[in-house]
Coordinates of C-alpha atoms in Angstrom, one line a residue:
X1 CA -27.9 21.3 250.7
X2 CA -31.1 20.7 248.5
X3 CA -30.5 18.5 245.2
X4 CA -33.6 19.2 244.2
X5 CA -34.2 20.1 240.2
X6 CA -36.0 23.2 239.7
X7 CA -39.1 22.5 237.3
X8 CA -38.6 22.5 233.4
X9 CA -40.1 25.4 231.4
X10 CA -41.7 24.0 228.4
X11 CA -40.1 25.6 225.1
X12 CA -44.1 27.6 225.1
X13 CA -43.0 29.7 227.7
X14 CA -38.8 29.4 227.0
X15 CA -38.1 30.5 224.4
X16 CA -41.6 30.7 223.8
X17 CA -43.3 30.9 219.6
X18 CA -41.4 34.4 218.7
X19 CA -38.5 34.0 218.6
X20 CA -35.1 33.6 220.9
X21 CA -33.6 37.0 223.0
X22 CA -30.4 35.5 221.3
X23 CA -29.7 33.6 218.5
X24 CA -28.0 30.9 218.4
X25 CA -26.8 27.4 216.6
X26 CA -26.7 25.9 213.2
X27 CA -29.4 24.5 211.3
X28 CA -30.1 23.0 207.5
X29 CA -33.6 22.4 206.9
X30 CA -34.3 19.7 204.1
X31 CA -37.4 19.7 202.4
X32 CA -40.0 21.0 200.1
X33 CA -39.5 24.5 197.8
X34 CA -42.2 25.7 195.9
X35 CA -44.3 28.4 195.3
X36 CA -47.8 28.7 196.7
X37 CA -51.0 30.5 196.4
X38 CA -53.2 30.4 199.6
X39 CA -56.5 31.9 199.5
X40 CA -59.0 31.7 203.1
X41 CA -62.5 31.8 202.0
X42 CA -64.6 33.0 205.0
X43 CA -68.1 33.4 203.3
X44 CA -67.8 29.2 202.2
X45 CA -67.5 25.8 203.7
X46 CA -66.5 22.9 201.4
X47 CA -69.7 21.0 202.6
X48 CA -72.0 23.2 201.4
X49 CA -70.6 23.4 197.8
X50 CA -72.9 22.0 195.3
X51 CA -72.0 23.6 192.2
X52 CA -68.9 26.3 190.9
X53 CA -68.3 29.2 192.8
X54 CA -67.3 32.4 192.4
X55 CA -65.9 34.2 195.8
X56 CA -63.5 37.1 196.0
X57 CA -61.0 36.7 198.8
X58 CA -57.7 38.1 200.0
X59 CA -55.1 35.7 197.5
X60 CA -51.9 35.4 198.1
X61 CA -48.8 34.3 196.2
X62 CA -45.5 33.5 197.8
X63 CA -42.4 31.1 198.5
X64 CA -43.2 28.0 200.4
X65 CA -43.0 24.6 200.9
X66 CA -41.9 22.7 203.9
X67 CA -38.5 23.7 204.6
X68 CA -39.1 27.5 203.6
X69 CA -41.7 27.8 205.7
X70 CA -39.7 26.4 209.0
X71 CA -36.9 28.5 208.0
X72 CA -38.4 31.2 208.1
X73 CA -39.6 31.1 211.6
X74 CA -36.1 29.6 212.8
X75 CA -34.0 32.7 211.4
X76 CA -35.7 34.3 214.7
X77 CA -34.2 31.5 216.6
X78 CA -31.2 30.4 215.0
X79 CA -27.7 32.1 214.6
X80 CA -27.5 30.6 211.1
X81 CA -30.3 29.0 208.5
X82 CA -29.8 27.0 205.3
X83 CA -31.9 25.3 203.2
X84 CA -31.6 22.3 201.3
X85 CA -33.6 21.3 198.4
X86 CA -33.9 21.4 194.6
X87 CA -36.3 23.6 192.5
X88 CA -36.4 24.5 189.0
X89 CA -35.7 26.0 186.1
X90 CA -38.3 28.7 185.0
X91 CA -39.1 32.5 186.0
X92 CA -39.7 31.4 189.5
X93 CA -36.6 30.6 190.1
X94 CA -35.0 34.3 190.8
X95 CA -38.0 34.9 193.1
X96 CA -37.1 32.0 194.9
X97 CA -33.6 32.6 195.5
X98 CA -34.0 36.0 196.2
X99 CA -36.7 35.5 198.8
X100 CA -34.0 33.7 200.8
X101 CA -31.7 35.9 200.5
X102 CA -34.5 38.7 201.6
X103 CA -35.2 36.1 205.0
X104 CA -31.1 36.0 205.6
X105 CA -31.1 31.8 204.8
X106 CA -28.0 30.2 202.8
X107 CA -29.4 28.8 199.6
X108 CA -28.3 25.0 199.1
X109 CA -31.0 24.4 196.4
X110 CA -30.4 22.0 193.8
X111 CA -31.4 23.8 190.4
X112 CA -33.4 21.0 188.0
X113 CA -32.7 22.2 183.8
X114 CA -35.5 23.0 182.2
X115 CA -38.1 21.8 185.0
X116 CA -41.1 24.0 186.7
X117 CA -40.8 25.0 189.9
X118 CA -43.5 22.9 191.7
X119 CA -46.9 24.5 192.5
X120 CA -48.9 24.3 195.7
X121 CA -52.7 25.5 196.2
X122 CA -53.8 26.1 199.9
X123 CA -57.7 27.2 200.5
X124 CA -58.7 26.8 204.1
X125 CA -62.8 26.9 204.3
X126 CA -64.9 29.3 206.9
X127 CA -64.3 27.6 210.5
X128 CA -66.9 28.1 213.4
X129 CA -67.6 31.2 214.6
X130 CA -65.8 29.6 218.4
X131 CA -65.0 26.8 217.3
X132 CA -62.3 25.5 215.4
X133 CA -60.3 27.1 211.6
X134 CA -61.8 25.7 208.9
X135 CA -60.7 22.8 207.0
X136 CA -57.7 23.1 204.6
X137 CA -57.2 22.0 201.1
X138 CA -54.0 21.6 199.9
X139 CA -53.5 20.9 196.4
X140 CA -49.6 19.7 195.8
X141 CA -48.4 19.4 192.1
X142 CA -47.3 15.5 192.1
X143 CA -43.9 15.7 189.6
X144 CA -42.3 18.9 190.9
X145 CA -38.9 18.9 191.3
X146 CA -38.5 18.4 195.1
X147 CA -39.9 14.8 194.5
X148 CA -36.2 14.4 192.6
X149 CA -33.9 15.8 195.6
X150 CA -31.5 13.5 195.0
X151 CA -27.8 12.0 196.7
X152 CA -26.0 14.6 194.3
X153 CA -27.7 17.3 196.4
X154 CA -27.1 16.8 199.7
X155 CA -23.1 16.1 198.5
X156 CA -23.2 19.2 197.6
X157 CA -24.0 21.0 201.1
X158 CA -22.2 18.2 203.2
X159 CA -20.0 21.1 204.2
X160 CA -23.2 23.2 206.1
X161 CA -24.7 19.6 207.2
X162 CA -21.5 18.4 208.8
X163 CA -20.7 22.3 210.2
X164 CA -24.6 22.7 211.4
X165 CA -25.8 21.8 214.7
X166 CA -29.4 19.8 213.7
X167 CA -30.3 18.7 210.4
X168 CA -34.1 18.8 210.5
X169 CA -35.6 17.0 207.7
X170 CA -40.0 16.1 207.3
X171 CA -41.6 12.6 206.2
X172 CA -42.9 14.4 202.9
X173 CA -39.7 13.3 201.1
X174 CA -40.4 9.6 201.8
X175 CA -43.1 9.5 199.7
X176 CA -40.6 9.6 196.7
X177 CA -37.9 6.9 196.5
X178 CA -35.4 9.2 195.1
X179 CA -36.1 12.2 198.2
X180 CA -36.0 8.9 200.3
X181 CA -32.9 7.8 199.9
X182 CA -31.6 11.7 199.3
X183 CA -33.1 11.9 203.2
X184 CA -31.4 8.8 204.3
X185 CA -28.2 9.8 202.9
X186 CA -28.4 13.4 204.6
X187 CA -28.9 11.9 208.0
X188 CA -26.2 9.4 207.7
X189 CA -23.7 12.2 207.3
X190 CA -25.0 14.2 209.8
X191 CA -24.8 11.3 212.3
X192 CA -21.2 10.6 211.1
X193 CA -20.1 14.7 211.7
X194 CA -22.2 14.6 215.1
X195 CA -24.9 16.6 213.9
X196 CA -28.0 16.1 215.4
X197 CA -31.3 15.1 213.8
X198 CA -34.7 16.4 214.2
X199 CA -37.3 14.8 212.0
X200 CA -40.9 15.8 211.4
X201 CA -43.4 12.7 210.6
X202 CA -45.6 14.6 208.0
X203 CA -48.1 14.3 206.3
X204 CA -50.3 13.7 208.8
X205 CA -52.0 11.2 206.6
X206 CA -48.8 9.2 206.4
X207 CA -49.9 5.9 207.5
X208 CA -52.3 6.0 204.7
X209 CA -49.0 6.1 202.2
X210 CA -46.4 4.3 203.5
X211 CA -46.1 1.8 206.0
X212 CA -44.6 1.2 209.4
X213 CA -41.5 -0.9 207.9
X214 CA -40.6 2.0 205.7
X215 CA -41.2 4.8 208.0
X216 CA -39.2 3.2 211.4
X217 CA -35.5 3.2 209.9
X218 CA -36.1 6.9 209.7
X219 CA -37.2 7.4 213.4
X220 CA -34.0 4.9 214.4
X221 CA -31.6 7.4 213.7
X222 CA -33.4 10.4 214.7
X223 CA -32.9 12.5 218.1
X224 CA -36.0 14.3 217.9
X225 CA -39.3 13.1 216.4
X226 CA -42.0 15.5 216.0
X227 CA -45.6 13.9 215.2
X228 CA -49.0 14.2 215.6
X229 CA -49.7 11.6 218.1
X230 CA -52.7 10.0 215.9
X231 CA -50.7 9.9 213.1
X232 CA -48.0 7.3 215.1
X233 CA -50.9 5.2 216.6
X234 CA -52.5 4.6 213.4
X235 CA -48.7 4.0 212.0
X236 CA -48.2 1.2 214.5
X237 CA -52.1 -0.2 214.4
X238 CA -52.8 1.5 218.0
X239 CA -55.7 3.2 218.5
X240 CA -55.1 7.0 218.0
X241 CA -55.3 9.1 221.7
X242 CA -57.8 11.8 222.1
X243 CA -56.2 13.2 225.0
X244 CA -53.7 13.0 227.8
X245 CA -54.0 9.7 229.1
X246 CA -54.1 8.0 225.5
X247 CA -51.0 9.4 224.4
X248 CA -49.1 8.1 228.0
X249 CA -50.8 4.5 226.6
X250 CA -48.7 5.0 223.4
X251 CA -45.1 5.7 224.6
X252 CA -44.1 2.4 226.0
X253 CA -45.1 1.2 222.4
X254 CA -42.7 3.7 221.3
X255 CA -40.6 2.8 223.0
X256 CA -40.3 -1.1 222.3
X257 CA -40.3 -0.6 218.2
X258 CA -38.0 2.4 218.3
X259 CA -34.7 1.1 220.2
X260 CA -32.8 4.4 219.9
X261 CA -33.3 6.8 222.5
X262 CA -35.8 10.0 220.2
X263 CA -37.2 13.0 222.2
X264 CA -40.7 12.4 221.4
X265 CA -42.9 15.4 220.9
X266 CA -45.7 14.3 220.3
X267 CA -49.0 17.2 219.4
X268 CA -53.0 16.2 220.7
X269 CA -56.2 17.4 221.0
X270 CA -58.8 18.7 218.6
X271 CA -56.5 19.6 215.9
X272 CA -53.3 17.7 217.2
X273 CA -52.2 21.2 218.0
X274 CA -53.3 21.9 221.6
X275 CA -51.0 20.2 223.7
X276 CA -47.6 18.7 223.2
X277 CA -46.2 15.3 225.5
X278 CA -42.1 15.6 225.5
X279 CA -40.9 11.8 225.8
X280 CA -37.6 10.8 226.0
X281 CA -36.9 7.0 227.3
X282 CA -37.0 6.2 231.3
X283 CA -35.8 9.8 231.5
X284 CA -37.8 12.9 231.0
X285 CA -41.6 13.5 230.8
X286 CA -43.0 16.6 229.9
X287 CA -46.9 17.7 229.1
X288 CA -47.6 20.8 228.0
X289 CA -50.3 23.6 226.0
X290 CA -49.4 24.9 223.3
X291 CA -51.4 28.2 223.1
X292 CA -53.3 27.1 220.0
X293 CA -56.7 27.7 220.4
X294 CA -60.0 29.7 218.6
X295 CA -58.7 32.8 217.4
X296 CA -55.0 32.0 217.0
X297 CA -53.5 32.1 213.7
X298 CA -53.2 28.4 212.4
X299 CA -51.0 28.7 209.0
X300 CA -47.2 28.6 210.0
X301 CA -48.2 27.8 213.9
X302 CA -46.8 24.3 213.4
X303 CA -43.6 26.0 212.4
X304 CA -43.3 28.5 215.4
X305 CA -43.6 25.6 217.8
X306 CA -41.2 23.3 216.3
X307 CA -38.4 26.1 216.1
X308 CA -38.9 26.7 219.5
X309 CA -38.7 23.5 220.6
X310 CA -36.1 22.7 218.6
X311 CA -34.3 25.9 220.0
X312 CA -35.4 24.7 223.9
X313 CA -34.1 20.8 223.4
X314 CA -30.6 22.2 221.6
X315 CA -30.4 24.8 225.2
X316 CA -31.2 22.5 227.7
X317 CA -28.9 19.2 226.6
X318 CA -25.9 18.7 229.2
X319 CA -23.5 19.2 226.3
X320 CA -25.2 23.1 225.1

């Protein structure tokens, strides 16, 4: 009789970017809550702006931030969504609260007296006609209240963290030392309760803002790591991989300054979006396209690949 393994379909193709036939497993997402106005401006490129501008585009305001904007996507994965995070104290708030109750997501936000809810601007600039989007600009209010996600709050959901599946939590809370340690204490409990960890190394300018030591703890106790692969090579002073063969150069690196055993998932080409490398130790090596390319919406694609994936790796472990 044949023992031989039928090939892997990458999470592109199963469950693919649109959602699972059926929804299953837990999830808390940790992360930023805020409200956003994005704004494309296809008559414009940043470049050629030497002096104000008016331009009249299709503006947009609505609930965002990191961990909004992966649940969103997962609640057409996922059997249950919750997110964890704290926002503020102003006429935002009700929109907020009711915008996850409109996407069916458990609200475990922290509520900050008398603080704004934070503010994000997003203005992505007229691409090339075949070529790739335009550049974004993203414009992050520096004191809003996610920067202060704090111990307090992630005691108070320790019930969904410890009854969830995977705890997915993103590098933009490390830029704070109060998020940080709000993060560190999240994943501790999951790990304790046998909930997995996903984490997602964002920004992707993060080796610009913090540095390997600080960053490395956090991958240690992760079981997925999702990352633009230039943004790890620059993190760990490689040279940053342009393609295929690069990336291959960067996991035994990986490999020897991470000692726990991560599913890498690592994005490259043009925009880091292209093609994905799935790494996990001596074990499991998988390269694959993404289905980003010119014409393909790029806001929230990100998001739609990480859910599936996350959806794929939770459906294919020995234990699922």
């Amino acid at each position: 009789m044949s023992t031989a393994r039928a090939p892997v379909r990458p999470p592109v193709l199963w469950p693919g970017l649109d959602g699972a036939e059926r929804r299953r497993f837990r999830l808390v997402v940790m992360g930023d809550v805020r409200i956003e106005v994005r704004a494309p401006l296809p008559g414009v490129r940043f470049t050629e702006l030497t002096s104000d501008r008016l331009t009249y585009a299709p503006a947009r305001a609505l609930v965002a931030g990191t961990a909004v904007n992966l649940a969103r996507r997962a609640t057409g994965y996922f059997r249950r969504v919750a997110v964890l995070g704290r926002i503020g104290d102003d006429d935002f708030t009700p929109v907020v609260r009711r915008e996850l109750r409109r996407m069916g997501v458990r609200d475990l936000l922290g509520v900050e007296p008398g603080a704004a809810n934070g503010i994000t601007v997003m203005l992505r600039d007229r691409g090339d006609e075949d070529g790739p989007a335009g550049v974004r600009l993203l414009v992050a209010e520096e004191h809003a209240p996610d920067r202060r996600l704090g111990e307090p709050d992630v005691r108070r959901a320790a019930r969904e963290i410890r009854r969830a599946d995977v705890l997915f939590a993103d590098g933009y809370a490390l830029l704070s030392p109060v998020s940080r340690a709000a993060v560190r204490a999240a994943i501790s409990m999951a790990r304790e309760n046998g909930t997995l960890v996903a984490f997602d190394l964002v920004p992707h300018d993060v080796d610009q803002r913090l540095t390997a030591a600080e960053v490395l703890p956090i991958l240690e106790l992760a079981d997925v790591v999702i990352s633009e692969a230039p943004t790890l090579a620059r993190l760990l002073d490689r040279p940053a991989p342009d393609d295929t063969a690069g990336v291959r150069e960067l996991l035994p690196t990986l490999d020897r300054v991470v000692s726990a055993r991560p599913l890498w998932l690592l994005r490259y080409g043009g925009t880091s979006l292209e093609h994905v490398v799935a790494h996990l130790r001596e074990r499991f090596l998988l390269e694959y396209p993404t289905g980003y390319e010119p014409g393909v919406e790029r806001t929230g694609f990100g998001d739609r690949l990480a859910c599936g994936e996350l959806y794929w790796w939770l459906s294919t472990r020995p234990s699922a």
